[in-house]
Amino acid sequence: MSSSVSPLAPKHVPDMPVIAGVRLATAEAGIRYKNRTDVLLALLDKGTAVAGVFTKSKCPSAPVEWCRAKLKGGKARALVVNSGNANAFTGKTGRASTALTAKIAAKAVGCSESEIFLASTGVIGEPLDATKFDGVLARLAESAAPADWLGAAKAIMTTDTFPKVATRTVKLGKAKVTINGMAKGAGMIAPDMATMLSFIFTDAPIAPAALQALLKSGVEDTFNAVTIDGDTSTSDTLLAFATGAAAEHGAPRISRPSDPRLKAFIKAFNEVLANLAEQVARDGEGARKLVEITVEGAKTKASARKIAMSIANSPLVKTAIAGEDANWGRVVMAVGKAGEPADRDKLSISFNGIRVAKSGARDPSYDEAQVSEAMKAPEIAIKVSLGLGKGRDRVLTCDLTKEYVAINGDYRS
């Protein structure tokens, strides 16, 4: 966790309302860090529905495997998250650690181990000593309270420079329902499910299968459209929990994702996901520029996404942005290497609304001074027009600075 906050951090942190059926508590368990919280326990009322999406890495962490297996039950009573140790690439020891953590948590909460969900973030390859949770989780279960969302978000941070939270309130039927979310992530971030760790909570009465469908759809243009360094984590986990408490106030019980009464809820739900995803991009390790890349005129949306990601993950593009250089040649390179349909002579590129290349050559009205001034802005918008079709997509990334190298060069020391 960095001592200096990213210059791209949001200027406003929302007041996070209470969600009926959710209580939170954090503690210092000494997993890796000293003098800071590193364990989060979220207690959930009986009957809480759960949904999840996870990393597509072929080397997933033990907690990811645990959650995938327990997700089939569709119900959750508690979430345990630790920072500092990812419990990944830890073999049988890692699986034993997740089992022990779940056992300790289930005893503290008074539920089945199958209703415990786990997530870990931090160093890969180091065994996680789950005995450190013994006693800690029992105390957290006793002290858990509805309010401290910001404290919860801080407890799951690693190299993050600020806690990431978002909230929306919306009508479901005639009742008001709330959606709260938190996320952590600053490096080892590339889309292949969702993000590093993110947790969404709502009091809406939504069945597990419907919640799963909403979550799977919602990540595609939010968390799956964010990349920091092109590296997909072993631990990526996004879990959503619906306590159903709003049913007592007249919210209808939802069993189908296509239920027309969900329209406003889905919009608000996706806004929470999008807000958290953008905060992850704003907190990229060493980042000084938030970069939005839009590709239009592609053959298909999928093609536009691949080209946008090729640009976003290019170290040459990202270092040019860090140097405030509108080097469209590197963008051309990234378009060409993506392996998607492109025609050099139809290609146009702009930086922050200033067109620098048109029809396969430098724009006739190009003004170096004007573009250089635009590149000093903290937010950079790159737009690529392919002129081949109607496919369009957008992704978020950040620049690549010397600080990124320093952070990751010293990560284990």
mmCIF file of C-alpha atoms in Angstrom:
data_model
loop_
_atom_site.group_PDB
_atom_site.id
_atom_site.type_symbol
_atom_site.label_atom_id
_atom_site.label_comp_id
_atom_site.label_asym_id
_atom_site.label_seq_id
_atom_site.Cartn_x
_atom_site.Cartn_y
_atom_site.Cartn_z
ATOM 1 C CA MET A 1 0.000 0.000 0.000
ATOM 2 C CA SER A 2 1.515 3.278 -1.108
ATOM 3 C CA SER A 3 1.978 6.226 1.244
ATOM 4 C CA SER A 4 1.200 8.729 -1.529
ATOM 5 C CA VAL A 5 -2.217 8.862 -3.176
ATOM 6 C CA SER A 6 -2.464 8.692 -6.954
ATOM 7 C CA PRO A 7 -2.993 12.119 -8.551
ATOM 8 C CA LEU A 8 -5.824 10.491 -10.511
ATOM 9 C CA ALA A 9 -7.759 9.497 -7.383
ATOM 10 C CA PRO A 10 -11.409 10.626 -7.309
ATOM 11 C CA LYS A 11 -11.860 13.996 -5.645
ATOM 12 C CA HIS A 12 -15.020 12.834 -3.906
ATOM 13 C CA VAL A 13 -15.574 9.698 -1.850
ATOM 14 C CA PRO A 14 -19.282 8.820 -1.604
ATOM 15 C CA ASP A 15 -21.084 8.349 1.673
ATOM 16 C CA MET A 16 -21.777 4.636 1.741
ATOM 17 C CA PRO A 17 -25.255 3.828 3.056
ATOM 18 C CA VAL A 18 -26.083 0.865 5.235
ATOM 19 C CA ILE A 19 -27.342 -2.253 3.443
ATOM 20 C CA ALA A 20 -29.729 -4.363 5.468
ATOM 21 C CA GLY A 21 -28.344 -7.847 5.923
ATOM 22 C CA VAL A 22 -24.654 -6.863 5.627
ATOM 23 C CA ARG A 23 -22.265 -6.247 8.543
ATOM 24 C CA LEU A 24 -18.533 -5.570 8.236
ATOM 25 C CA ALA A 25 -15.450 -5.823 10.430
ATOM 26 C CA THR A 26 -11.685 -5.633 9.868
ATOM 27 C CA ALA A 27 -8.591 -6.596 11.836
ATOM 28 C CA GLU A 28 -4.809 -6.745 11.860
ATOM 29 C CA ALA A 29 -3.911 -10.417 11.552
ATOM 30 C CA GLY A 30 -0.263 -9.922 10.572
ATOM 31 C CA ILE A 31 -0.565 -11.848 7.316
ATOM 32 C CA ARG A 32 2.229 -9.800 5.728
ATOM 33 C CA TYR A 33 1.864 -6.164 6.753
ATOM 34 C CA LYS A 34 2.466 -4.550 10.117
ATOM 35 C CA ASN A 35 0.346 -1.889 11.790
ATOM 36 C CA ARG A 36 -2.494 -2.031 9.255
ATOM 37 C CA THR A 37 -5.685 -3.989 8.767
ATOM 38 C CA ASP A 38 -5.343 -6.979 6.469
ATOM 39 C CA VAL A 39 -8.469 -9.080 7.065
ATOM 40 C CA LEU A 40 -12.084 -8.292 6.204
ATOM 41 C CA LEU A 41 -15.111 -10.235 7.387
ATOM 42 C CA ALA A 42 -18.490 -9.479 5.821
ATOM 43 C CA LEU A 43 -21.403 -11.125 7.607
ATOM 44 C CA LEU A 44 -24.515 -11.821 5.530
ATOM 45 C CA ASP A 45 -28.027 -12.645 6.690
ATOM 46 C CA LYS A 46 -29.500 -16.088 6.081
ATOM 47 C CA GLY A 47 -30.821 -16.536 2.562
ATOM 48 C CA THR A 48 -28.314 -14.183 0.904
ATOM 49 C CA ALA A 49 -27.847 -15.047 -2.772
ATOM 50 C CA VAL A 50 -24.341 -15.097 -4.246
ATOM 51 C CA ALA A 51 -22.918 -14.882 -7.767
ATOM 52 C CA GLY A 52 -19.348 -14.714 -9.013
ATOM 53 C CA VAL A 53 -16.965 -14.442 -11.924
ATOM 54 C CA PHE A 54 -13.299 -15.345 -11.702
ATOM 55 C CA THR A 55 -9.951 -15.273 -13.413
ATOM 56 C CA LYS A 56 -9.437 -17.213 -16.623
ATOM 57 C CA SER A 57 -5.876 -17.934 -15.558
ATOM 58 C CA LYS A 58 -4.945 -21.600 -15.866
ATOM 59 C CA CYS A 59 -3.059 -21.217 -12.581
ATOM 60 C CA PRO A 60 -5.832 -19.961 -10.267
ATOM 61 C CA SER A 61 -5.392 -19.404 -6.557
ATOM 62 C CA ALA A 62 -6.786 -21.766 -3.934
ATOM 63 C CA PRO A 63 -9.512 -19.273 -2.882
ATOM 64 C CA VAL A 64 -10.680 -18.979 -6.497
ATOM 65 C CA GLU A 65 -11.040 -22.753 -6.706
ATOM 66 C CA TRP A 66 -12.876 -22.764 -3.360
ATOM 67 C CA CYS A 67 -15.372 -20.101 -4.460
ATOM 68 C CA ARG A 68 -16.027 -21.749 -7.818
ATOM 69 C CA ALA A 69 -16.943 -24.963 -6.031
ATOM 70 C CA LYS A 70 -19.172 -23.301 -3.415
ATOM 71 C CA LEU A 71 -20.931 -21.017 -5.891
ATOM 72 C CA LYS A 72 -23.122 -23.927 -6.988
ATOM 73 C CA GLY A 73 -25.009 -23.696 -3.679
ATOM 74 C CA GLY A 74 -26.113 -20.150 -4.491
ATOM 75 C CA LYS A 75 -26.162 -18.992 -0.850
ATOM 76 C CA ALA A 76 -23.647 -17.155 1.339
ATOM 77 C CA ARG A 77 -23.365 -16.262 5.013
ATOM 78 C CA ALA A 78 -19.900 -14.720 5.099
ATOM 79 C CA LEU A 79 -17.027 -13.370 3.015
ATOM 80 C CA VAL A 80 -13.443 -13.502 4.314
ATOM 81 C CA VAL A 81 -10.783 -11.491 2.478
ATOM 82 C CA ASN A 82 -7.111 -11.157 3.347
ATOM 83 C CA SER A 83 -4.421 -8.959 1.802
ATOM 84 C CA GLY A 84 -0.668 -9.507 1.689
ATOM 85 C CA ASN A 85 -0.740 -13.149 0.587
ATOM 86 C CA ALA A 86 -2.560 -14.423 -2.507
ATOM 87 C CA ASN A 87 -2.506 -18.094 -1.437
ATOM 88 C CA ALA A 88 -1.727 -18.882 -5.075
ATOM 89 C CA PHE A 89 0.729 -21.482 -6.399
ATOM 90 C CA THR A 90 0.758 -23.012 -2.941
ATOM 91 C CA GLY A 91 -0.337 -26.576 -3.830
ATOM 92 C CA LYS A 92 -1.911 -28.829 -1.223
ATOM 93 C CA THR A 93 -0.862 -26.405 1.495
ATOM 94 C CA GLY A 94 -2.944 -23.666 -0.141
ATOM 95 C CA ARG A 95 -6.006 -25.876 -0.373
ATOM 96 C CA ALA A 96 -5.594 -26.864 3.253
ATOM 97 C CA SER A 97 -5.357 -23.176 4.195
ATOM 98 C CA THR A 98 -8.641 -22.326 2.472
ATOM 99 C CA ALA A 99 -10.359 -25.277 4.142
ATOM 100 C CA LEU A 100 -9.063 -24.245 7.562
ATOM 101 C CA THR A 101 -10.037 -20.601 7.011
ATOM 102 C CA ALA A 102 -13.550 -21.660 6.023
ATOM 103 C CA LYS A 103 -13.797 -23.949 9.052
ATOM 104 C CA ILE A 104 -12.746 -21.164 11.428
ATOM 105 C CA ALA A 105 -15.126 -18.698 9.771
ATOM 106 C CA ALA A 106 -18.070 -21.107 9.757
ATOM 107 C CA LYS A 107 -17.626 -21.761 13.485
ATOM 108 C CA ALA A 108 -17.439 -18.008 14.182
ATOM 109 C CA VAL A 109 -20.521 -17.245 12.112
ATOM 110 C CA GLY A 110 -22.542 -20.347 12.943
ATOM 111 C CA CYS A 111 -23.121 -21.674 9.447
ATOM 112 C CA SER A 112 -22.008 -24.313 6.986
ATOM 113 C CA GLU A 113 -18.507 -24.111 5.489
ATOM 114 C CA SER A 114 -20.167 -24.216 2.066
ATOM 115 C CA GLU A 115 -21.668 -20.783 2.809
ATOM 116 C CA ILE A 116 -18.243 -19.186 3.390
ATOM 117 C CA PHE A 117 -16.604 -17.364 0.483
ATOM 118 C CA LEU A 118 -12.901 -16.518 0.421
ATOM 119 C CA ALA A 119 -10.578 -14.177 -1.440
ATOM 120 C CA SER A 120 -6.873 -13.481 -1.029
ATOM 121 C CA THR A 121 -4.559 -10.937 -2.631
ATOM 122 C CA GLY A 122 -0.835 -10.299 -2.389
ATOM 123 C CA VAL A 123 2.355 -12.225 -3.022
ATOM 124 C CA ILE A 124 2.126 -15.401 -5.126
ATOM 125 C CA GLY A 125 3.906 -18.586 -4.032
ATOM 126 C CA GLU A 126 4.074 -17.930 -0.293
ATOM 127 C CA PRO A 127 2.153 -20.338 1.994
ATOM 128 C CA LEU A 128 -0.709 -18.690 3.885
ATOM 129 C CA ASP A 129 -0.747 -19.450 7.601
ATOM 130 C CA ALA A 130 -4.491 -19.795 8.192
ATOM 131 C CA THR A 131 -3.978 -20.333 11.916
ATOM 132 C CA LYS A 132 -3.608 -16.542 12.121
ATOM 133 C CA PHE A 133 -7.367 -16.337 11.556
ATOM 134 C CA ASP A 134 -8.090 -18.433 14.639
ATOM 135 C CA GLY A 135 -9.650 -16.164 17.243
ATOM 136 C CA VAL A 136 -9.513 -13.155 14.904
ATOM 137 C CA LEU A 137 -12.593 -14.170 12.912
ATOM 138 C CA ALA A 138 -14.566 -14.920 16.090
ATOM 139 C CA ARG A 139 -13.837 -11.420 17.399
ATOM 140 C CA LEU A 140 -14.785 -9.909 14.041
ATOM 141 C CA ALA A 141 -18.075 -11.824 13.993
ATOM 142 C CA GLU A 142 -18.947 -10.333 17.374
ATOM 143 C CA SER A 143 -17.942 -6.762 16.461
ATOM 144 C CA ALA A 144 -19.257 -6.591 12.888
ATOM 145 C CA ALA A 145 -21.387 -3.510 12.194
ATOM 146 C CA PRO A 146 -23.278 -2.194 9.143
ATOM 147 C CA ALA A 147 -21.419 1.043 8.461
ATOM 148 C CA ASP A 148 -17.648 0.931 7.828
ATOM 149 C CA TRP A 149 -17.411 0.420 4.058
ATOM 150 C CA LEU A 150 -14.320 2.597 3.664
ATOM 151 C CA GLY A 151 -12.484 0.675 6.379
ATOM 152 C CA ALA A 152 -13.420 -2.561 4.631
ATOM 153 C CA ALA A 153 -12.052 -1.289 1.326
ATOM 154 C CA LYS A 154 -8.796 -0.256 3.011
ATOM 155 C CA ALA A 155 -8.290 -3.691 4.531
ATOM 156 C CA ILE A 156 -8.115 -5.392 1.122
ATOM 157 C CA MET A 157 -5.565 -2.989 -0.404
ATOM 158 C CA THR A 158 -2.039 -4.032 -1.457
ATOM 159 C CA THR A 159 -0.221 -1.574 -3.752
ATOM 160 C CA ASP A 160 -3.404 0.496 -4.050
ATOM 161 C CA THR A 161 -3.014 4.142 -3.081
ATOM 162 C CA PHE A 162 -6.666 4.729 -2.172
ATOM 163 C CA PRO A 163 -9.702 2.638 -1.189
ATOM 164 C CA LYS A 164 -12.243 2.135 -3.975
ATOM 165 C CA VAL A 165 -15.952 2.293 -3.180
ATOM 166 C CA ALA A 166 -19.101 3.117 -5.131
ATOM 167 C CA THR A 167 -22.827 3.195 -4.404
ATOM 168 C CA ARG A 168 -26.189 3.666 -6.111
ATOM 169 C CA THR A 169 -29.764 3.750 -4.840
ATOM 170 C CA VAL A 170 -32.631 2.864 -7.146
ATOM 171 C CA LYS A 171 -36.276 1.792 -7.114
ATOM 172 C CA LEU A 172 -37.170 -1.871 -7.549
ATOM 173 C CA GLY A 173 -40.911 -2.069 -7.787
ATOM 174 C CA LYS A 174 -42.122 0.440 -5.199
ATOM 175 C CA ALA A 175 -39.205 -0.090 -2.830
ATOM 176 C CA LYS A 176 -35.833 1.618 -2.618
ATOM 177 C CA VAL A 177 -32.858 -0.713 -2.918
ATOM 178 C CA THR A 178 -29.150 0.029 -2.488
ATOM 179 C CA ILE A 179 -26.089 -1.282 -4.307
ATOM 180 C CA ASN A 180 -22.694 -0.861 -2.636
ATOM 181 C CA GLY A 181 -19.377 -2.000 -4.060
ATOM 182 C CA MET A 182 -15.687 -2.045 -3.218
ATOM 183 C CA ALA A 183 -12.631 -3.056 -5.206
ATOM 184 C CA LYS A 184 -8.892 -3.373 -4.935
ATOM 185 C CA GLY A 185 -6.351 -3.417 -7.711
ATOM 186 C CA ALA A 186 -3.467 -1.407 -9.083
ATOM 187 C CA GLY A 187 -1.207 -3.875 -10.902
ATOM 188 C CA MET A 188 -1.286 -7.339 -12.488
ATOM 189 C CA ILE A 189 -4.506 -6.236 -14.111
ATOM 190 C CA ALA A 190 -5.808 -7.381 -17.463
ATOM 191 C CA PRO A 191 -9.369 -8.329 -18.328
ATOM 192 C CA ASP A 192 -10.179 -11.994 -18.314
ATOM 193 C CA MET A 193 -13.181 -12.044 -16.020
ATOM 194 C CA ALA A 194 -13.533 -9.026 -13.818
ATOM 195 C CA THR A 195 -10.793 -7.485 -11.712
ATOM 196 C CA MET A 196 -8.384 -8.404 -8.992
ATOM 197 C CA LEU A 197 -10.869 -8.337 -6.118
ATOM 198 C CA SER A 198 -14.279 -6.688 -6.097
ATOM 199 C CA PHE A 199 -17.365 -7.236 -4.001
ATOM 200 C CA ILE A 200 -20.872 -5.964 -4.664
ATOM 201 C CA PHE A 201 -23.680 -5.976 -2.098
ATOM 202 C CA THR A 202 -27.378 -5.191 -2.440
ATOM 203 C CA ASP A 203 -30.545 -5.628 -0.400
ATOM 204 C CA ALA A 204 -32.535 -6.427 -3.556
ATOM 205 C CA PRO A 205 -34.307 -9.832 -3.506
ATOM 206 C CA ILE A 206 -32.684 -11.423 -6.556
ATOM 207 C CA ALA A 207 -32.312 -15.179 -7.020
ATOM 208 C CA PRO A 208 -28.799 -16.608 -7.488
ATOM 209 C CA ALA A 209 -29.242 -17.559 -11.159
ATOM 210 C CA ALA A 210 -30.589 -14.107 -12.068
ATOM 211 C CA LEU A 211 -27.799 -12.399 -10.103
ATOM 212 C CA GLN A 212 -25.222 -14.550 -11.884
ATOM 213 C CA ALA A 213 -26.592 -13.536 -15.281
ATOM 214 C CA LEU A 214 -26.544 -9.827 -14.352
ATOM 215 C CA LEU A 215 -22.978 -10.068 -13.074
ATOM 216 C CA LYS A 216 -21.655 -11.968 -16.087
ATOM 217 C CA SER A 217 -23.223 -9.457 -18.459
ATOM 218 C CA GLY A 218 -22.181 -6.428 -16.419
ATOM 219 C CA VAL A 219 -18.451 -7.167 -16.349
ATOM 220 C CA GLU A 220 -18.012 -7.240 -20.126
ATOM 221 C CA ASP A 221 -17.940 -3.473 -20.694
ATOM 222 C CA THR A 222 -16.681 -2.546 -17.228
ATOM 223 C CA PHE A 223 -14.020 -4.668 -15.529
ATOM 224 C CA ASN A 224 -13.271 -6.636 -18.684
ATOM 225 C CA ALA A 225 -12.610 -3.361 -20.479
ATOM 226 C CA VAL A 226 -9.801 -2.289 -18.134
ATOM 227 C CA THR A 227 -6.109 -3.121 -18.330
ATOM 228 C CA ILE A 228 -3.107 -1.779 -16.442
ATOM 229 C CA ASP A 229 -0.223 -3.961 -17.573
ATOM 230 C CA GLY A 230 -1.706 -6.818 -19.595
ATOM 231 C CA ASP A 231 -1.090 -9.377 -16.843
ATOM 232 C CA THR A 232 -4.069 -11.431 -15.666
ATOM 233 C CA SER A 233 -3.914 -12.224 -11.955
ATOM 234 C CA THR A 234 -4.194 -15.718 -10.498
ATOM 235 C CA SER A 235 -6.631 -14.352 -7.939
ATOM 236 C CA ASP A 236 -9.187 -12.263 -9.865
ATOM 237 C CA THR A 237 -12.511 -12.517 -8.065
ATOM 238 C CA LEU A 238 -15.742 -10.567 -8.377
ATOM 239 C CA LEU A 239 -18.542 -11.648 -6.055
ATOM 240 C CA ALA A 240 -22.036 -10.196 -5.773
ATOM 241 C CA PHE A 241 -24.315 -10.717 -2.772
ATOM 242 C CA ALA A 242 -28.057 -10.009 -2.595
ATOM 243 C CA THR A 243 -29.495 -10.191 0.928
ATOM 244 C CA GLY A 244 -33.119 -9.792 -0.181
ATOM 245 C CA ALA A 245 -33.907 -7.585 2.830
ATOM 246 C CA ALA A 246 -35.731 -5.022 0.662
ATOM 247 C CA ALA A 247 -38.516 -7.581 0.130
ATOM 248 C CA GLU A 248 -39.810 -6.551 3.561
ATOM 249 C CA HIS A 249 -40.389 -3.074 2.141
ATOM 250 C CA GLY A 250 -42.205 -4.224 -0.964
ATOM 251 C CA ALA A 251 -39.412 -4.994 -3.420
ATOM 252 C CA PRO A 252 -40.531 -7.817 -5.746
ATOM 253 C CA ARG A 253 -38.640 -11.085 -5.684
ATOM 254 C CA ILE A 254 -36.758 -11.469 -8.963
ATOM 255 C CA SER A 255 -36.080 -14.898 -10.437
ATOM 256 C CA ARG A 256 -35.345 -14.012 -14.090
ATOM 257 C CA PRO A 257 -32.650 -11.614 -15.401
ATOM 258 C CA SER A 258 -35.066 -10.584 -18.165
ATOM 259 C CA ASP A 259 -37.704 -9.375 -15.668
ATOM 260 C CA PRO A 260 -38.726 -5.899 -16.942
ATOM 261 C CA ARG A 261 -38.860 -4.610 -13.362
ATOM 262 C CA LEU A 262 -35.048 -4.921 -13.274
ATOM 263 C CA LYS A 263 -34.378 -2.236 -15.879
ATOM 264 C CA ALA A 264 -33.435 0.571 -13.482
ATOM 265 C CA PHE A 265 -31.608 -1.839 -11.176
ATOM 266 C CA ILE A 266 -29.451 -3.194 -13.999
ATOM 267 C CA LYS A 267 -28.479 0.345 -15.017
ATOM 268 C CA ALA A 268 -27.478 1.210 -11.448
ATOM 269 C CA PHE A 269 -25.710 -2.138 -10.952
ATOM 270 C CA ASN A 270 -23.619 -1.598 -14.090
ATOM 271 C CA GLU A 271 -22.847 1.976 -13.019
ATOM 272 C CA VAL A 272 -21.332 0.645 -9.777
ATOM 273 C CA LEU A 273 -19.222 -1.844 -11.740
ATOM 274 C CA ALA A 274 -18.105 0.856 -14.195
ATOM 275 C CA ASN A 275 -17.239 3.296 -11.426
ATOM 276 C CA LEU A 276 -15.093 0.740 -9.603
ATOM 277 C CA ALA A 277 -13.397 -0.346 -12.841
ATOM 278 C CA GLU A 278 -12.459 3.251 -13.627
ATOM 279 C CA GLN A 279 -11.059 3.695 -10.119
ATOM 280 C CA VAL A 280 -8.823 0.676 -10.716
ATOM 281 C CA ALA A 281 -7.520 2.311 -13.901
ATOM 282 C CA ARG A 282 -6.987 5.583 -12.019
ATOM 283 C CA ASP A 283 -4.878 3.755 -9.445
ATOM 284 C CA GLY A 284 -2.610 1.894 -11.862
ATOM 285 C CA GLU A 285 0.784 1.459 -10.258
ATOM 286 C CA GLY A 286 2.749 4.653 -10.817
ATOM 287 C CA ALA A 287 0.023 6.079 -13.072
ATOM 288 C CA ARG A 288 -0.109 9.772 -13.882
ATOM 289 C CA LYS A 289 -2.522 9.625 -16.812
ATOM 290 C CA LEU A 290 -5.930 8.000 -17.172
ATOM 291 C CA VAL A 291 -6.246 6.840 -20.773
ATOM 292 C CA GLU A 292 -9.482 6.131 -22.623
ATOM 293 C CA ILE A 293 -9.081 4.323 -25.944
ATOM 294 C CA THR A 294 -11.992 4.272 -28.369
ATOM 295 C CA VAL A 295 -11.890 2.269 -31.574
ATOM 296 C CA GLU A 296 -14.665 2.826 -34.116
ATOM 297 C CA GLY A 297 -15.308 1.770 -37.678
ATOM 298 C CA ALA A 298 -14.159 -1.795 -37.025
ATOM 299 C CA LYS A 299 -15.697 -4.848 -38.656
ATOM 300 C CA THR A 300 -17.269 -5.922 -35.348
ATOM 301 C CA LYS A 301 -17.372 -4.871 -31.698
ATOM 302 C CA ALA A 302 -15.153 -7.847 -30.844
ATOM 303 C CA SER A 303 -12.602 -6.697 -33.397
ATOM 304 C CA ALA A 304 -12.708 -3.167 -31.986
ATOM 305 C CA ARG A 305 -12.107 -4.569 -28.476
ATOM 306 C CA LYS A 306 -9.018 -6.540 -29.591
ATOM 307 C CA ILE A 307 -7.541 -3.516 -31.328
ATOM 308 C CA ALA A 308 -8.265 -1.240 -28.370
ATOM 309 C CA MET A 309 -6.591 -3.731 -26.033
ATOM 310 C CA SER A 310 -3.595 -4.000 -28.336
ATOM 311 C CA ILE A 311 -3.160 -0.242 -28.015
ATOM 312 C CA ALA A 312 -3.854 -0.183 -24.273
ATOM 313 C CA ASN A 313 -1.348 -2.942 -23.505
ATOM 314 C CA SER A 314 1.473 -1.603 -25.666
ATOM 315 C CA PRO A 315 4.423 -0.504 -23.482
ATOM 316 C CA LEU A 316 5.506 1.832 -26.283
ATOM 317 C CA VAL A 317 2.125 3.580 -26.403
ATOM 318 C CA LYS A 318 1.926 3.771 -22.617
ATOM 319 C CA THR A 319 5.447 5.164 -22.174
ATOM 320 C CA ALA A 320 4.826 7.754 -24.898
ATOM 321 C CA ILE A 321 1.777 8.942 -22.974
ATOM 322 C CA ALA A 322 3.845 9.076 -19.794
ATOM 323 C CA GLY A 323 6.267 11.296 -21.702
ATOM 324 C CA GLU A 324 3.354 13.439 -22.960
ATOM 325 C CA ASP A 325 4.226 12.538 -26.539
ATOM 326 C CA ALA A 326 1.368 12.089 -29.037
ATOM 327 C CA ASN A 327 3.305 9.408 -30.886
ATOM 328 C CA TRP A 328 0.630 8.160 -33.283
ATOM 329 C CA GLY A 329 3.193 5.923 -34.968
ATOM 330 C CA ARG A 330 3.070 3.662 -31.923
ATOM 331 C CA VAL A 331 -0.711 3.585 -32.104
ATOM 332 C CA VAL A 332 -0.459 2.567 -35.765
ATOM 333 C CA MET A 333 1.937 -0.182 -34.733
ATOM 334 C CA ALA A 334 -0.504 -1.461 -32.090
ATOM 335 C CA VAL A 335 -3.404 -1.436 -34.537
ATOM 336 C CA GLY A 336 -1.392 -3.361 -37.096
ATOM 337 C CA LYS A 337 -0.186 -6.059 -34.698
ATOM 338 C CA ALA A 338 -3.652 -6.803 -33.284
ATOM 339 C CA GLY A 339 -4.374 -9.329 -36.029
ATOM 340 C CA GLU A 340 -7.747 -7.765 -36.817
ATOM 341 C CA PRO A 341 -8.972 -6.247 -40.116
ATOM 342 C CA ALA A 342 -7.404 -2.820 -40.722
ATOM 343 C CA ASP A 343 -6.579 -0.691 -43.738
ATOM 344 C CA ARG A 344 -3.615 1.631 -43.313
ATOM 345 C CA ASP A 345 -4.949 4.113 -45.857
ATOM 346 C CA LYS A 346 -8.292 4.486 -44.073
ATOM 347 C CA LEU A 347 -6.853 4.900 -40.596
ATOM 348 C CA SER A 348 -7.387 8.139 -38.632
ATOM 349 C CA ILE A 349 -6.147 8.892 -35.092
ATOM 350 C CA SER A 350 -6.825 11.679 -32.605
ATOM 351 C CA PHE A 351 -5.512 12.605 -29.149
ATOM 352 C CA ASN A 352 -7.866 14.558 -26.865
ATOM 353 C CA GLY A 353 -10.019 15.563 -29.814
ATOM 354 C CA ILE A 354 -7.118 16.735 -31.986
ATOM 355 C CA ARG A 355 -6.725 14.687 -35.151
ATOM 356 C CA VAL A 356 -3.083 13.846 -35.740
ATOM 357 C CA ALA A 357 -3.397 11.292 -38.543
ATOM 358 C CA LYS A 358 -5.891 10.987 -41.372
ATOM 359 C CA SER A 359 -6.306 8.474 -44.193
ATOM 360 C CA GLY A 360 -3.043 6.730 -43.458
ATOM 361 C CA ALA A 361 -0.810 9.803 -43.106
ATOM 362 C CA ARG A 362 -0.141 12.751 -40.823
ATOM 363 C CA ASP A 363 -3.085 15.141 -40.724
ATOM 364 C CA PRO A 364 -2.476 18.167 -43.012
ATOM 365 C CA SER A 365 -3.443 20.545 -40.198
ATOM 366 C CA TYR A 366 -1.188 18.901 -37.600
ATOM 367 C CA ASP A 367 0.198 21.383 -35.052
ATOM 368 C CA GLU A 368 2.929 19.984 -32.772
ATOM 369 C CA ALA A 369 2.571 22.742 -30.174
ATOM 370 C CA GLN A 370 -1.188 22.283 -29.930
ATOM 371 C CA VAL A 371 -0.935 18.518 -29.489
ATOM 372 C CA SER A 372 1.932 18.768 -26.995
ATOM 373 C CA GLU A 373 -0.137 21.085 -24.829
ATOM 374 C CA ALA A 374 -3.098 18.689 -24.960
ATOM 375 C CA MET A 375 -0.904 15.779 -23.824
ATOM 376 C CA LYS A 376 -0.195 17.552 -20.527
ATOM 377 C CA ALA A 377 -3.738 16.831 -19.354
ATOM 378 C CA PRO A 378 -4.202 14.141 -16.669
ATOM 379 C CA GLU A 379 -6.817 12.383 -18.812
ATOM 380 C CA ILE A 380 -5.992 11.363 -22.364
ATOM 381 C CA ALA A 381 -8.530 10.203 -24.944
ATOM 382 C CA ILE A 382 -7.186 8.289 -27.934
ATOM 383 C CA LYS A 383 -9.631 7.738 -30.777
ATOM 384 C CA VAL A 384 -8.927 5.423 -33.683
ATOM 385 C CA SER A 385 -11.200 5.338 -36.728
ATOM 386 C CA LEU A 386 -10.741 2.318 -39.003
ATOM 387 C CA GLY A 387 -13.349 3.130 -41.659
ATOM 388 C CA LEU A 388 -14.278 -0.524 -42.209
ATOM 389 C CA GLY A 389 -17.640 -1.040 -40.502
ATOM 390 C CA LYS A 390 -19.821 -0.190 -37.511
ATOM 391 C CA GLY A 391 -17.905 -2.016 -34.779
ATOM 392 C CA ARG A 392 -17.048 0.179 -31.793
ATOM 393 C CA ASP A 393 -15.596 -0.361 -28.333
ATOM 394 C CA ARG A 394 -13.895 1.473 -25.490
ATOM 395 C CA VAL A 395 -11.292 0.440 -22.925
ATOM 396 C CA LEU A 396 -9.517 2.164 -20.057
ATOM 397 C CA THR A 397 -5.851 2.031 -19.140
ATOM 398 C CA CYS A 398 -3.121 4.280 -17.756
ATOM 399 C CA ASP A 399 0.381 5.365 -18.667
ATOM 400 C CA LEU A 400 3.526 3.380 -17.838
ATOM 401 C CA THR A 401 5.981 5.296 -15.678
ATOM 402 C CA LYS A 402 9.323 4.731 -13.988
ATOM 403 C CA GLU A 403 7.430 4.356 -10.720
ATOM 404 C CA TYR A 404 5.676 1.239 -12.059
ATOM 405 C CA VAL A 405 9.101 -0.362 -12.499
ATOM 406 C CA ALA A 406 10.160 0.719 -9.013
ATOM 407 C CA ILE A 407 6.980 -0.611 -7.368
ATOM 408 C CA ASN A 408 7.211 -3.996 -9.040
ATOM 409 C CA GLY A 409 10.973 -4.266 -8.738
ATOM 410 C CA ASP A 410 10.661 -3.896 -4.967
ATOM 411 C CA TYR A 411 7.359 -5.739 -4.450
ATOM 412 C CA ARG A 412 8.724 -8.708 -2.496
ATOM 413 C CA SER A 413 11.542 -6.885 -0.701
#
